[in-house]
Short mmCIF file of C-alpha atoms in Angstrom, two decimals:
data_model
loop_
_atom_site.label_atom_id
_atom_site.label_comp_id
_atom_site.label_asym_id
_atom_site.label_seq_id
_atom_site.Cartn_x
_atom_site.Cartn_y
_atom_site.Cartn_z
CA MET A 523 48.41 40.04 11.54
CA THR A 524 49.46 39.33 8.07
CA GLY A 525 52.50 37.24 9.08
CA PRO A 526 52.71 33.59 8.84
CA LEU A 527 51.69 30.91 11.33
CA LYS A 528 53.31 31.68 14.56
CA THR A 529 55.41 29.36 16.53
CA LEU A 530 56.00 29.62 20.22
CA SER A 531 58.92 31.81 19.69
CA GLY A 532 57.12 33.78 17.11
CA ARG A 533 59.43 32.88 14.35
CA GLU A 534 59.07 30.68 11.46
CA ARG A 535 60.90 27.28 11.88
CA PRO A 536 61.50 26.05 8.41
CA CYS A 537 62.61 22.54 8.79
CA PHE A 538 62.10 19.76 11.45
CA GLY A 539 63.76 16.42 11.74
CA SER A 540 66.94 15.22 10.40
CA TRP A 541 65.91 12.03 8.41
CA HIS A 542 65.09 13.80 5.38
CA LYS A 543 67.50 15.10 3.10
CA HIS A 544 66.46 18.81 2.00
CA CYS A 545 65.13 21.66 4.26
CA ALA A 546 61.85 22.76 4.09
CA ASP A 547 62.57 26.05 2.68
CA GLY A 548 64.44 24.30 -0.25
CA PRO A 549 64.13 25.19 -4.02
CA ALA A 550 60.94 24.86 -5.60
CA ALA A 551 60.58 22.54 -8.69
CA SER A 552 63.36 23.21 -11.02
CA LYS A 553 62.79 23.99 -14.71
CA PRO A 554 63.48 20.40 -16.11
CA ASP A 555 61.02 19.15 -13.44
CA LEU A 556 58.51 21.44 -14.43
CA ILE A 557 58.70 20.67 -18.00
CA CYS A 558 58.48 17.09 -17.29
CA LEU A 559 55.65 17.45 -15.05
CA PHE A 560 53.76 19.56 -17.51
CA PHE A 561 54.49 17.34 -20.36
CA LEU A 562 53.45 14.05 -18.86
CA TYR A 563 50.27 16.14 -17.56
CA LEU A 564 49.62 17.27 -20.91
CA VAL A 565 49.63 13.52 -22.34
CA MET A 566 47.47 12.74 -19.53
CA HIS A 567 44.84 15.57 -19.79
CA GLY A 568 45.34 17.16 -22.80
CA GLY A 569 42.19 15.83 -24.23
CA ILE A 570 40.05 18.19 -22.40
CA LEU A 571 41.60 20.81 -24.49
CA LEU A 572 40.69 18.95 -27.63
CA LEU A 573 36.82 19.06 -26.77
CA PRO A 574 36.42 22.99 -26.16
CA HIS A 575 32.66 22.85 -26.64
CA ALA A 576 31.53 19.60 -25.51
CA VAL A 577 28.70 19.58 -23.14
CA TYR A 578 27.72 16.67 -20.85
CA TRP A 579 25.45 15.53 -18.25
CA ASP A 580 24.43 18.48 -15.98
CA ASP A 581 25.82 20.88 -18.38
CA TRP A 582 22.71 20.83 -20.28
CA VAL A 583 20.80 22.29 -17.23
CA LEU A 584 23.13 25.47 -17.56
CA TYR A 585 23.80 25.42 -21.37
CA GLY A 586 21.67 27.94 -23.05
CA ALA A 587 19.75 28.98 -19.64
CA SER A 588 19.04 32.30 -18.53
CA LYS A 589 20.89 34.20 -16.03
CA ASP A 590 17.99 34.04 -13.78
CA ALA A 591 17.42 30.30 -14.08
CA ILE A 592 21.23 29.51 -13.41
CA LEU A 593 21.16 31.77 -10.29
CA GLU A 594 18.13 30.14 -8.84
CA THR A 595 19.44 26.75 -9.36
CA PHE A 596 22.53 27.37 -7.37
CA GLU A 597 20.82 29.58 -4.75
CA GLN A 598 18.39 26.72 -3.94
CA ALA A 599 21.47 24.41 -3.69
CA GLY A 600 22.80 26.46 -0.99
CA ALA A 601 25.82 28.36 -2.56
CA MET A 602 27.28 30.70 -0.23
CA PHE A 603 26.18 34.07 -1.52
CA ASN A 604 25.41 32.36 -4.71
CA TRP A 605 28.85 32.57 -5.81
CA ALA A 606 28.69 29.33 -7.96
CA GLY A 607 25.64 30.69 -9.88
CA HIS A 608 27.43 34.14 -10.66
CA LEU A 609 30.79 31.99 -11.58
CA HIS A 610 28.61 29.97 -14.15
CA VAL A 611 26.96 33.10 -15.42
CA SER A 612 30.23 34.79 -16.08
CA LEU A 613 32.04 31.66 -17.55
CA LEU A 614 29.09 30.69 -19.96
CA GLY A 615 28.87 34.14 -21.29
CA ALA A 616 32.38 33.81 -22.61
CA GLY A 617 32.08 30.37 -23.85
CA VAL A 618 32.12 26.66 -22.94
CA TRP A 619 35.86 26.40 -23.81
CA THR A 620 36.69 28.73 -20.88
CA TYR A 621 35.88 25.78 -18.49
CA LYS A 622 37.88 23.27 -20.16
CA VAL A 623 41.19 25.73 -20.24
CA LEU A 624 40.63 27.04 -16.64
CA THR A 625 40.25 23.24 -15.60
CA PHE A 626 43.25 22.30 -17.39
CA ALA A 627 45.32 25.03 -16.08
CA LEU A 628 44.35 25.14 -12.33
CA MET A 629 44.50 21.56 -11.63
CA PHE A 630 48.12 21.65 -13.03
CA LEU A 631 48.79 24.67 -10.84
CA SER A 632 47.60 22.60 -7.90
CA GLY A 633 50.37 20.05 -8.67
CA VAL A 634 53.04 22.98 -8.86
CA LEU A 635 51.72 24.19 -5.26
CA LEU A 636 51.98 20.81 -3.90
CA HIS A 637 55.28 20.44 -4.98
CA SER A 638 56.26 23.67 -3.22
CA ILE A 639 54.24 22.20 0.04
CA LEU A 640 55.93 18.89 0.03
CA THR A 641 59.30 20.50 -0.38
CA ARG A 642 58.68 22.80 2.55
CA THR A 643 57.29 20.00 4.62
CA GLY A 644 60.47 17.91 4.35
CA LEU A 645 58.64 14.64 4.32
CA LEU A 646 60.04 13.19 1.42
CA SER A 647 63.40 13.48 -0.88
CA ARG A 648 63.94 15.38 -3.60
CA SER A 649 63.19 12.72 -6.01
CA SER A 650 60.18 11.22 -3.86
CA THR A 651 58.98 14.88 -3.92
CA PHE A 652 59.05 14.88 -7.72
CA PHE A 653 57.29 11.57 -8.61
CA ALA A 654 54.72 12.06 -5.93
CA THR A 655 53.70 15.41 -7.52
CA LEU A 656 54.02 13.59 -11.01
CA LEU A 657 51.43 10.96 -9.74
CA PHE A 658 49.18 13.68 -8.12
CA LEU A 659 48.95 15.04 -11.54
CA VAL A 660 48.46 11.85 -13.74
CA LEU A 661 46.54 9.61 -11.48
CA PRO A 662 43.21 8.86 -13.60
CA PHE A 663 40.64 10.29 -10.53
CA ASN A 664 38.03 12.76 -11.19
CA LEU A 665 37.84 12.58 -14.70
CA ALA A 666 34.28 13.92 -14.45
CA ARG A 667 36.17 17.45 -14.31
CA ILE A 668 35.39 17.68 -17.92
CA ALA A 669 31.84 18.72 -17.15
CA ALA A 670 31.50 22.29 -16.87
CA VAL A 671 29.14 22.13 -14.07
CA ASP A 672 31.97 20.63 -12.05
CA PHE A 673 34.11 23.45 -12.42
CA PRO A 674 33.50 25.05 -9.05
CA TYR A 675 35.04 21.84 -7.26
CA THR A 676 38.11 22.37 -9.55
CA LEU A 677 38.14 26.00 -8.19
CA CYS A 678 37.79 25.32 -4.61
CA TYR A 679 40.50 22.73 -5.07
CA PHE A 680 43.16 25.03 -6.12
CA LEU A 681 42.08 27.83 -3.77
CA PHE A 682 42.65 24.99 -1.00
CA PHE A 683 46.28 24.47 -2.34
CA ALA A 684 47.03 28.08 -2.84
CA GLY A 685 46.06 28.85 0.90
CA TRP A 686 48.07 25.85 2.08
CA TYR A 687 51.03 27.28 0.09
CA LEU A 688 50.38 30.74 1.35
CA ILE A 689 50.11 29.60 5.22
CA ASP A 690 53.49 30.70 6.27
CA ARG A 691 53.79 33.67 3.89
CA ASN A 692 50.42 35.77 4.01
CA ARG A 693 48.17 34.88 6.97
CA LEU A 694 45.17 36.91 5.84
CA LEU A 695 45.31 35.70 2.19
CA SER A 696 45.67 32.13 3.00
CA LEU A 697 42.78 32.26 5.77
CA ALA A 698 40.71 33.79 2.86
CA LEU A 699 41.49 31.30 0.33
CA PHE A 700 40.72 28.47 2.82
CA PHE A 701 37.52 29.97 3.77
CA LEU A 702 36.52 30.20 -0.02
CA SER A 703 37.77 26.68 -0.82
CA PHE A 704 35.20 25.33 1.88
CA ASN A 705 32.57 25.78 -0.70
CA THR A 706 33.48 22.38 -1.80
CA ASN A 707 32.33 21.02 1.72
CA SER A 708 34.57 17.80 1.59
CA LEU A 709 37.47 20.11 1.99
CA LEU A 710 36.36 20.88 5.60
CA VAL A 711 37.60 17.50 6.62
CA PHE A 712 40.83 17.66 4.30
CA TYR A 713 41.60 20.74 6.11
CA ALA A 714 43.09 18.42 8.64
CA LEU A 715 46.09 17.75 6.40
CA PRO A 716 47.26 21.44 6.68
CA ALA A 717 46.80 21.56 10.35
CA LEU A 718 48.78 18.61 10.72
CA ASP A 719 51.73 19.95 8.51
CA ALA A 720 51.68 22.90 10.35
CA LEU A 721 52.47 21.02 13.84
CA TYR A 722 54.86 18.76 12.10
CA ARG A 723 57.15 21.45 10.83
CA HIS A 724 56.98 23.45 13.97
CA GLY A 725 58.14 20.30 16.04
CA LEU A 726 54.73 20.07 17.72
CA LEU A 727 54.27 16.28 17.09
CA ALA A 728 57.12 15.73 19.18
CA ARG A 729 56.32 18.13 21.89
CA ARG A 730 52.79 17.90 22.28
CA ASP A 731 52.79 19.77 25.92
CA ASN A 732 53.01 22.87 23.71
CA ILE A 733 50.34 22.27 21.23
CA PRO A 734 48.01 24.61 23.47
CA ARG A 735 49.82 27.50 23.28
CA TYR A 736 50.56 27.26 19.53
CA ALA A 737 46.89 26.67 19.08
CA LEU A 738 46.05 29.68 21.00
CA ARG A 739 48.49 31.94 18.93
CA ASN A 740 46.85 30.32 15.75
CA LEU A 741 43.27 30.21 16.84
CA ASP A 742 42.23 31.71 13.52
CA PHE A 743 43.39 29.06 11.49
CA LEU A 744 41.88 26.42 13.76
CA VAL A 745 38.40 27.79 14.02
CA LEU A 746 38.17 28.73 10.50
CA PRO A 747 36.43 25.46 9.35
CA PHE A 748 33.73 25.60 12.19
CA VAL A 749 33.03 29.27 11.39
CA TYR A 750 32.50 28.33 7.79
CA TYR A 751 30.10 25.09 9.04
CA VAL A 752 28.14 27.39 11.26
CA ILE A 753 27.41 29.97 8.67
CA LYS A 754 26.65 27.65 5.73
CA THR A 755 24.38 25.64 7.90
CA ASN A 756 22.35 28.48 9.25
CA PHE A 757 22.29 30.81 6.38
CA PHE A 758 22.73 28.96 3.25
CA SER A 759 21.21 25.45 3.58
CA PRO A 760 19.64 23.68 0.37
CA TYR A 761 16.04 24.37 -0.21
CA GLY A 762 13.50 23.66 -3.10
CA MET A 763 14.71 21.02 -5.63
CA TYR A 764 17.81 20.58 -3.46
CA GLU A 765 16.17 20.55 0.09
CA GLY A 766 17.97 17.78 2.04
CA TYR A 767 20.77 17.48 -0.34
CA ASN A 768 23.80 15.74 1.20
CA GLN A 769 22.22 16.21 4.53
CA SER A 770 21.85 12.52 5.64
CA ILE A 771 25.19 11.75 7.43
CA SER A 772 25.89 8.50 9.12
CA LEU A 773 28.73 6.30 10.18
CA LEU A 774 26.87 3.39 9.28
CA PHE A 775 27.03 4.29 5.61
CA VAL A 776 30.84 3.73 5.78
CA PRO A 777 31.40 0.28 5.90
CA PRO A 778 29.29 -0.47 2.67
CA ALA A 779 30.87 2.49 1.22
CA VAL A 780 34.27 1.28 1.78
CA ALA A 781 33.46 -2.29 0.71
CA ALA A 782 32.05 -0.65 -2.53
CA GLN A 783 35.09 1.46 -2.94
CA TRP A 784 37.44 -1.43 -2.86
CA ALA A 785 35.37 -3.34 -5.31
CA ASP A 786 35.66 -0.33 -7.92
CA LEU A 787 39.45 -0.05 -7.38
CA THR A 788 40.17 -3.99 -7.84
CA ASN A 789 37.84 -3.64 -11.02
CA PHE A 790 40.16 -1.16 -12.62
CA ALA A 791 41.00 -2.18 -15.92
CA VAL A 792 43.25 -0.67 -18.59
CA ASN A 793 44.42 -1.64 -22.31
CA PRO A 794 47.82 -3.68 -21.86
CA PHE A 795 48.87 -2.44 -25.22
CA LEU A 796 48.25 1.24 -24.27
CA VAL A 797 50.21 0.66 -20.83
CA LEU A 798 53.28 -0.30 -22.88
CA ILE A 799 53.46 2.53 -25.13
CA PHE A 800 52.86 5.25 -22.29
CA ALA A 801 55.04 3.18 -19.97
CA LEU A 802 57.83 3.51 -22.93
CA LEU A 803 57.03 7.31 -23.35
CA ALA A 804 57.26 7.95 -19.43
CA PHE A 805 60.50 6.04 -19.18
CA ALA A 806 62.10 7.81 -21.97
CA ILE A 807 61.02 11.21 -20.58
CA LEU A 808 62.27 10.18 -17.18
CA ALA A 809 65.37 9.05 -18.49
CA ILE A 810 66.32 12.31 -20.05
CA ARG A 811 65.34 14.41 -17.14
CA ALA A 812 68.41 16.26 -16.27
CA SER A 813 67.87 15.56 -12.68
CA CYS A 814 66.66 12.23 -12.78
CA ASP A 815 69.46 10.82 -10.60
CA LEU A 816 66.82 9.41 -7.72
CA ASP A 817 69.34 11.23 -5.21
CA GLY A 818 71.62 8.39 -5.59
CA GLU A 819 70.34 6.44 -2.49
CA ARG A 820 67.92 3.40 -1.28
CA TYR A 821 64.96 4.24 1.06
CA THR A 822 64.81 2.54 4.25
CA PHE A 823 61.35 0.64 5.30
CA SER A 824 60.60 3.14 8.23
CA TYR A 825 61.08 5.99 5.45
CA SER A 826 58.39 4.29 3.08
CA ALA A 827 56.32 3.47 6.02
CA ARG A 828 56.04 6.86 7.04
CA THR A 829 55.34 8.21 3.57
CA ALA A 830 52.53 5.56 3.44
CA SER A 831 50.85 6.30 6.65
CA VAL A 832 50.81 9.93 5.50
CA GLY A 833 49.26 8.67 2.36
CA LEU A 834 46.58 6.66 3.82
CA LEU A 835 45.65 9.34 6.19
CA ALA A 836 45.25 11.46 3.12
CA LEU A 837 43.30 9.06 1.23
CA THR A 838 40.92 8.66 4.27
CA LEU A 839 40.48 12.07 4.83
CA GLY A 840 39.81 12.54 1.22
CA ALA A 841 37.33 9.84 0.90
CA LEU A 842 35.45 10.12 4.09
CA PRO A 843 33.34 13.31 3.22
CA TYR A 844 31.71 11.06 0.78
CA TRP A 845 31.77 7.75 2.72
CA VAL A 846 29.66 9.19 5.58
CA LEU A 847 26.85 10.46 3.06
CA GLY A 848 26.74 7.05 1.38
CA LEU A 849 28.60 8.25 -1.57
CA VAL A 850 31.42 6.02 -3.19
CA PRO A 851 34.04 7.89 -5.31
CA THR A 852 34.25 5.40 -8.32
CA PHE A 853 35.66 5.44 -11.73
CA VAL A 854 32.20 4.69 -13.02
CA GLU A 855 29.56 7.54 -14.23
CA TRP A 856 29.91 11.02 -12.91
CA THR A 857 30.30 9.70 -9.37
CA SER A 858 34.26 10.16 -10.39
CA ARG A 859 33.81 13.69 -9.47
CA HIS A 860 33.73 12.35 -5.64
CA GLN A 861 37.21 11.03 -6.41
CA LEU A 862 38.39 14.84 -6.29
CA LEU A 863 40.59 14.44 -3.01
CA LEU A 864 42.01 11.15 -3.71
CA PRO A 865 45.21 12.25 -5.80
CA LEU A 866 47.35 13.11 -2.97
CA GLY A 867 46.92 10.10 -0.72
CA GLY A 868 47.10 7.74 -3.87
CA ALA A 869 50.23 9.68 -5.05
CA LEU A 870 52.01 9.17 -1.57
CA LEU A 871 50.94 5.50 -1.19
CA ILE A 872 52.35 4.53 -4.40
CA THR A 873 55.39 6.77 -4.12
CA ALA A 874 56.06 4.87 -0.61
CA ALA A 875 55.72 1.41 -2.34
CA LEU A 876 58.05 2.12 -5.31
CA ASP A 877 60.60 3.89 -3.30
CA LEU A 878 61.29 0.27 -1.70
CA MET A 879 62.41 -0.80 -5.20
CA LYS A 880 66.02 -0.78 -5.80
CA ASN A 881 67.54 2.40 -7.24
CA ARG A 882 68.22 1.12 -10.73
CA SER A 883 64.65 -0.31 -11.20
CA ARG A 884 62.85 2.37 -9.41
CA PRO A 885 62.39 4.60 -13.00
CA LEU A 886 60.95 1.42 -14.48
CA GLY A 887 58.22 1.02 -11.47
CA TYR A 888 57.20 4.62 -12.09
CA ALA A 889 57.16 4.34 -15.87
CA VAL A 890 54.74 1.44 -15.51
CA ALA A 891 52.58 3.15 -13.02
CA LEU A 892 52.68 6.33 -15.25
CA GLY A 893 51.72 4.22 -18.20
CA CYS A 894 48.62 2.67 -16.45
CA CYS A 895 47.53 6.32 -15.59
CA MET A 896 48.06 7.72 -19.02
CA ALA A 897 46.52 4.61 -20.90
CA TYR A 898 43.25 4.91 -18.91
CA GLY A 899 43.43 8.67 -19.20
CA THR A 900 43.71 8.93 -22.68
CA GLU A 901 41.29 6.16 -23.65
CA THR A 902 38.50 8.06 -21.24
CA TYR A 903 39.08 11.20 -23.08
CA TYR A 904 38.86 9.37 -26.43
CA ARG A 905 35.58 7.91 -25.17
CA PHE A 906 34.53 11.36 -24.28
CA ALA A 907 35.25 12.36 -27.79
CA ILE A 908 32.94 9.81 -29.07
CA ASP A 909 30.43 10.82 -26.58
CA TRP A 910 30.32 14.30 -27.89
CA THR A 911 30.36 13.23 -31.47
CA LYS A 912 27.25 10.91 -30.87
CA GLN A 913 25.52 14.03 -29.19
CA THR A 914 26.25 16.38 -32.09
CA MET A 915 25.17 13.61 -34.86
CA LEU A 916 22.10 12.94 -33.08
CA MET A 917 20.99 16.57 -32.87
CA LYS A 918 21.83 16.72 -36.68
CA GLN A 919 19.62 13.79 -37.31
CA LEU A 920 16.71 14.54 -35.11
CA ALA A 921 16.51 17.97 -36.69
CA LEU A 922 15.55 16.13 -39.97
CA GLU A 923 12.76 14.16 -38.27
CA LYS A 924 9.19 16.14 -38.66
CA GLU A 925 7.67 13.94 -36.20
CA VAL A 926 10.05 14.67 -33.51
CA GLU A 927 9.76 18.32 -33.92
CA THR A 928 5.81 18.38 -33.82
CA ALA A 929 5.97 15.75 -30.78
CA SER A 930 5.40 16.65 -27.05
CA LEU A 931 6.59 13.51 -25.50
CA ILE A 932 9.59 11.43 -27.04
CA ILE A 933 10.29 7.79 -25.65
CA VAL A 934 13.85 7.31 -26.65
CA ASN A 935 15.09 3.66 -26.88
CA ASP A 936 18.85 4.02 -27.19
CA GLU A 937 20.82 0.61 -27.96
CA THR A 938 23.84 2.51 -28.52
CA GLU A 939 25.02 3.42 -25.11
CA ASN A 940 28.36 1.60 -25.65
CA ASP A 941 29.49 4.98 -27.17
CA ASN A 942 28.66 6.83 -24.02
CA ALA A 943 31.61 8.00 -21.75
CA LEU A 944 32.27 6.49 -18.30
CA GLY A 945 29.59 3.80 -18.77
CA ARG A 946 26.69 6.32 -18.57
CA ASN A 947 23.29 6.94 -20.10
CA PHE A 948 21.94 10.16 -21.00
CA ARG A 949 19.79 11.72 -18.54
CA PHE A 950 16.38 12.87 -19.53
CA TYR A 951 17.13 16.61 -19.16
CA GLU A 952 20.14 15.98 -21.55
CA TRP A 953 17.89 14.87 -24.30
CA ASN A 954 15.61 17.62 -23.53
CA GLY A 955 18.85 20.13 -23.96
CA MET A 956 19.70 18.45 -27.09
CA LEU A 957 16.11 18.71 -28.41
CA ALA A 958 16.05 22.45 -27.26
CA GLU A 959 19.02 23.27 -28.81
CA THR A 960 17.81 21.42 -32.20
CA PHE A 961 14.72 23.03 -32.63
CA GLY A 962 15.00 26.30 -30.50
CA ASP A 963 11.98 25.55 -27.98
CA GLN A 964 11.25 23.76 -24.52
CA ARG A 965 8.05 21.94 -25.75
CA ARG A 966 9.35 18.55 -25.45
CA PHE A 967 10.21 16.14 -22.64
CA VAL A 968 11.97 12.72 -23.43
CA VAL A 969 11.68 9.88 -21.20
CA ARG A 970 13.32 6.11 -21.70
CA PRO A 971 11.08 3.39 -21.79
CA GLU A 972 11.45 2.26 -18.26
CA GLU A 973 10.25 5.95 -17.09
CA LEU A 974 7.19 6.32 -19.18
CA ASP A 975 5.14 5.03 -16.37
CA SER A 976 6.42 7.43 -13.73
CA TYR A 977 5.79 10.09 -16.31
CA LEU A 978 2.06 9.26 -16.99
CA LYS A 979 1.40 9.35 -13.00
CA GLY A 980 2.76 12.93 -12.84
CA ALA A 981 5.99 12.00 -11.16
CA ARG A 982 8.02 13.91 -13.66
CA ASP A 983 5.71 17.11 -13.72
CA LYS A 984 8.32 18.92 -11.23
CA PHE A 985 10.59 18.89 -13.97
CA PHE A 986 8.72 20.64 -16.43
CA SER A 987 10.69 23.88 -16.17
CA GLU A 988 13.44 25.83 -17.90
CA ARG A 989 15.96 24.27 -15.46
CA TYR A 990 15.40 21.08 -17.36
CA LYS A 991 14.99 22.49 -20.70
CA ALA A 992 11.21 21.75 -20.65
CA ALA A 993 9.68 25.06 -19.60
CA ASP A 994 6.94 24.83 -22.14
CA HIS A 995 6.09 21.27 -21.92
CA ARG A 996 2.33 20.14 -20.49
CA ARG A 997 1.41 16.44 -20.18
CA GLY A 998 -1.96 15.60 -21.42
CA PRO A 999 -4.00 12.97 -23.02
CA SER A 1000 -4.07 14.59 -26.40
CA SER A 1001 -0.40 15.08 -26.61
CA ALA A 1002 1.81 13.98 -29.71
CA VAL A 1003 4.07 11.20 -28.75
CA VAL A 1004 6.67 9.33 -30.74
CA ARG A 1005 9.00 6.66 -30.07
CA VAL A 1006 12.69 7.03 -31.20
CA HIS A 1007 14.72 3.82 -31.57
CA ILE A 1008 18.33 4.54 -31.93
CA THR A 1009 20.86 1.75 -33.42
CA ARG A 1010 24.16 1.61 -34.98
CA ALA A 1011 24.21 1.79 -38.50
CA ALA A 1012 26.63 -0.04 -40.79
CA THR A 1013 29.88 2.04 -41.55
CA THR A 1014 33.42 1.61 -42.07
CA ALA A 1015 34.55 5.05 -40.89
CA PRO A 1016 36.38 5.44 -37.58
CA GLU A 1017 34.08 6.09 -34.39
CA TRP A 1018 35.31 9.78 -33.82
CA ARG A 1019 34.15 11.00 -37.24
CA GLU A 1020 31.06 12.78 -37.70
CA VAL A 1021 29.54 10.68 -40.10
CA GLN A 1022 25.70 11.25 -40.71
CA SER A 1023 24.74 7.54 -41.07
CA ARG A 1024 26.72 6.30 -37.94
CA TYR A 1025 23.35 6.05 -36.01
CA GLU A 1026 19.89 4.99 -37.54
CA LEU A 1027 16.91 6.24 -36.11
CA THR A 1028 13.62 4.79 -36.29
CA VAL A 1029 10.77 7.27 -35.18
CA SER A 1030 7.23 5.84 -34.90
CA ASN A 1031 4.07 7.77 -33.56
CA TRP A 1032 2.89 6.26 -30.23
CA ASP A 1033 -0.84 6.22 -29.82
CA ALA A 1034 -1.96 8.52 -27.34
CA GLY A 1035 -4.89 5.91 -26.57
CA ARG A 1036 -2.27 3.63 -25.26
CA MET A 1037 -0.78 6.00 -23.05
CA GLY A 1038 -1.71 3.75 -20.22
CA ALA A 1039 -0.49 0.53 -21.71
CA PRO A 1040 3.03 -0.81 -21.04
CA ILE A 1041 5.75 -0.32 -23.51
CA SER A 1042 8.52 -2.82 -24.27
CA SER A 1043 12.17 -1.58 -24.19
CA LYS A 1044 12.77 -3.40 -27.39
#
C-alpha cells in the first residue's frame, strides 16, 4: 500500500488529453528557470530575511513566554496534539530568526513543488507553467507571513503541496502529509483540487461512469479530510479563551464577504514609479532567461478559458473557508493571513489573461504584472522595517521614563500610527509585551483612550495573565496611572534609521481620583 494512486488498471496514467504540448511526466523546472524563480522571489520576499529579530502582533504573546504558557495557549486553541505549541516552543528556543528563514524557504519550496505538479498535470504549456509558478511565488498575498505566530500556516501550506506532489509516488507519505496539513483547517476545502487533479490525469472526468470504481480503489484519500474533521471536532475543539473560535459557519456570511473581497481588490494600489522600476527588472530577467521563447506559439481562447476556469475554482476554494466564517482575506491589517490559499487561483487567472496576448507582447504583460507585485511587496516590507524600528525606539525611550516604570496602568495615545505596517494599530498586549521586555516584569497594562472605560468596568480583567504579558497587574483605585502621548519629532534622518529623537513622548500623571471620568483621545 505504499504505491501511487491506483487507476482502474492498477497502473499510473501519466498524461491525459492531447491539446497540451508536454507530457505529465515531463521535466521539472530547468536550472535557468529555477534561478529566475528564486531571484524574483528573493526580490519580492527577501525583506523578511532583513528583519530576523522583528516581533509583530500576536508574536508578543509568544515572545518571552514560558513553555507552559505557550503550550496552554495552543491547547486551548484546539491544536491537534498541541503540535503548534510544541513547534513554537522549539523555534523560539532557537531564536525568532528561525521563523523568518523557514518561512522564506518553505514558501519558495512550495512554488517548486507546484511547478512539478502543474507539469505532471499537463494543464498548461511549458512557458505558462513557468509564469504561473512565478506569479504564485510573487503575488502579494499573505504578507502577514512575517509574523512568527503565523508560521504553522506556512508549514501546513508546504506540507499540503508536498503531499500533492507525492500523491503518485508514495501513498502513505502523501496521506500523512495531507493529514498534517489539515491543521490549517481551510486546507480541508482546498483538498478538492488534488482530488480533481487525480480524476483529470486518470481520464475520469471524461469517463465519469468509472469514477465509483476508482473511488473504491482510492477510498483512503477520499475519506481522509472527513476522518480528520471528525477527530478534530470531537477531541480537539477550542476551549477557554478560544471557546467558539471559528465555529460560527453560515452561507449567509458569503455574499457580504464577497462584496468586501471585491472592494479590497479594487482598492489595491501601488507606487507607479516602483512598478516601472521592478517591471524593467523583471523584463530584463525574463529576456535573458535561456528558455524564454514562450514556446513560440499563440494560445487559443479555449486554452485560456480552461486555465481561467481552474483558476477561478482554485480562488473560490481558497477563499470560501474564510467567507463562510464571515472573514475576508484582505490586504489590510493581519487579515492578510487569510489570503494564504489565494496565490494559486490568482496566478492561474492572470496567466490565462496574459496568454491571450500576442507572443511578442506577452513578456511585457508579465513584466508589468510582476512589477506591480514586487512594488507592493518591497514597499510593504519597508513598512515592516519602519514598524519594527518604531517599536525598538519606543522601548528605548520608555526605559528612560521613571513615571512609566512605576506605573500600573498606562494610557497610550499614539499619533504616529502611520508608521505602522499594514495600516494597523498596536494591540494592548503588544504594548504590554514591549513594556515587559523593557522593564523585565509584567506589572503594567496598556489601554488606548477609547479602551479606558472597558478597563474600568473590569472587562479586561481576563487579560491579566502571562499570555498577555500582564501576569502581575492588578486593577484598583490606588493604581498609579500615567498617560503617554506619542508624536513625531522633527528630524531629517531617514525613517528607517534608529534616531532616538524620532518620536517625542509626553508622559503625564493621571489622577487616580478621575479614573471614572472620560478621557479625550487628544
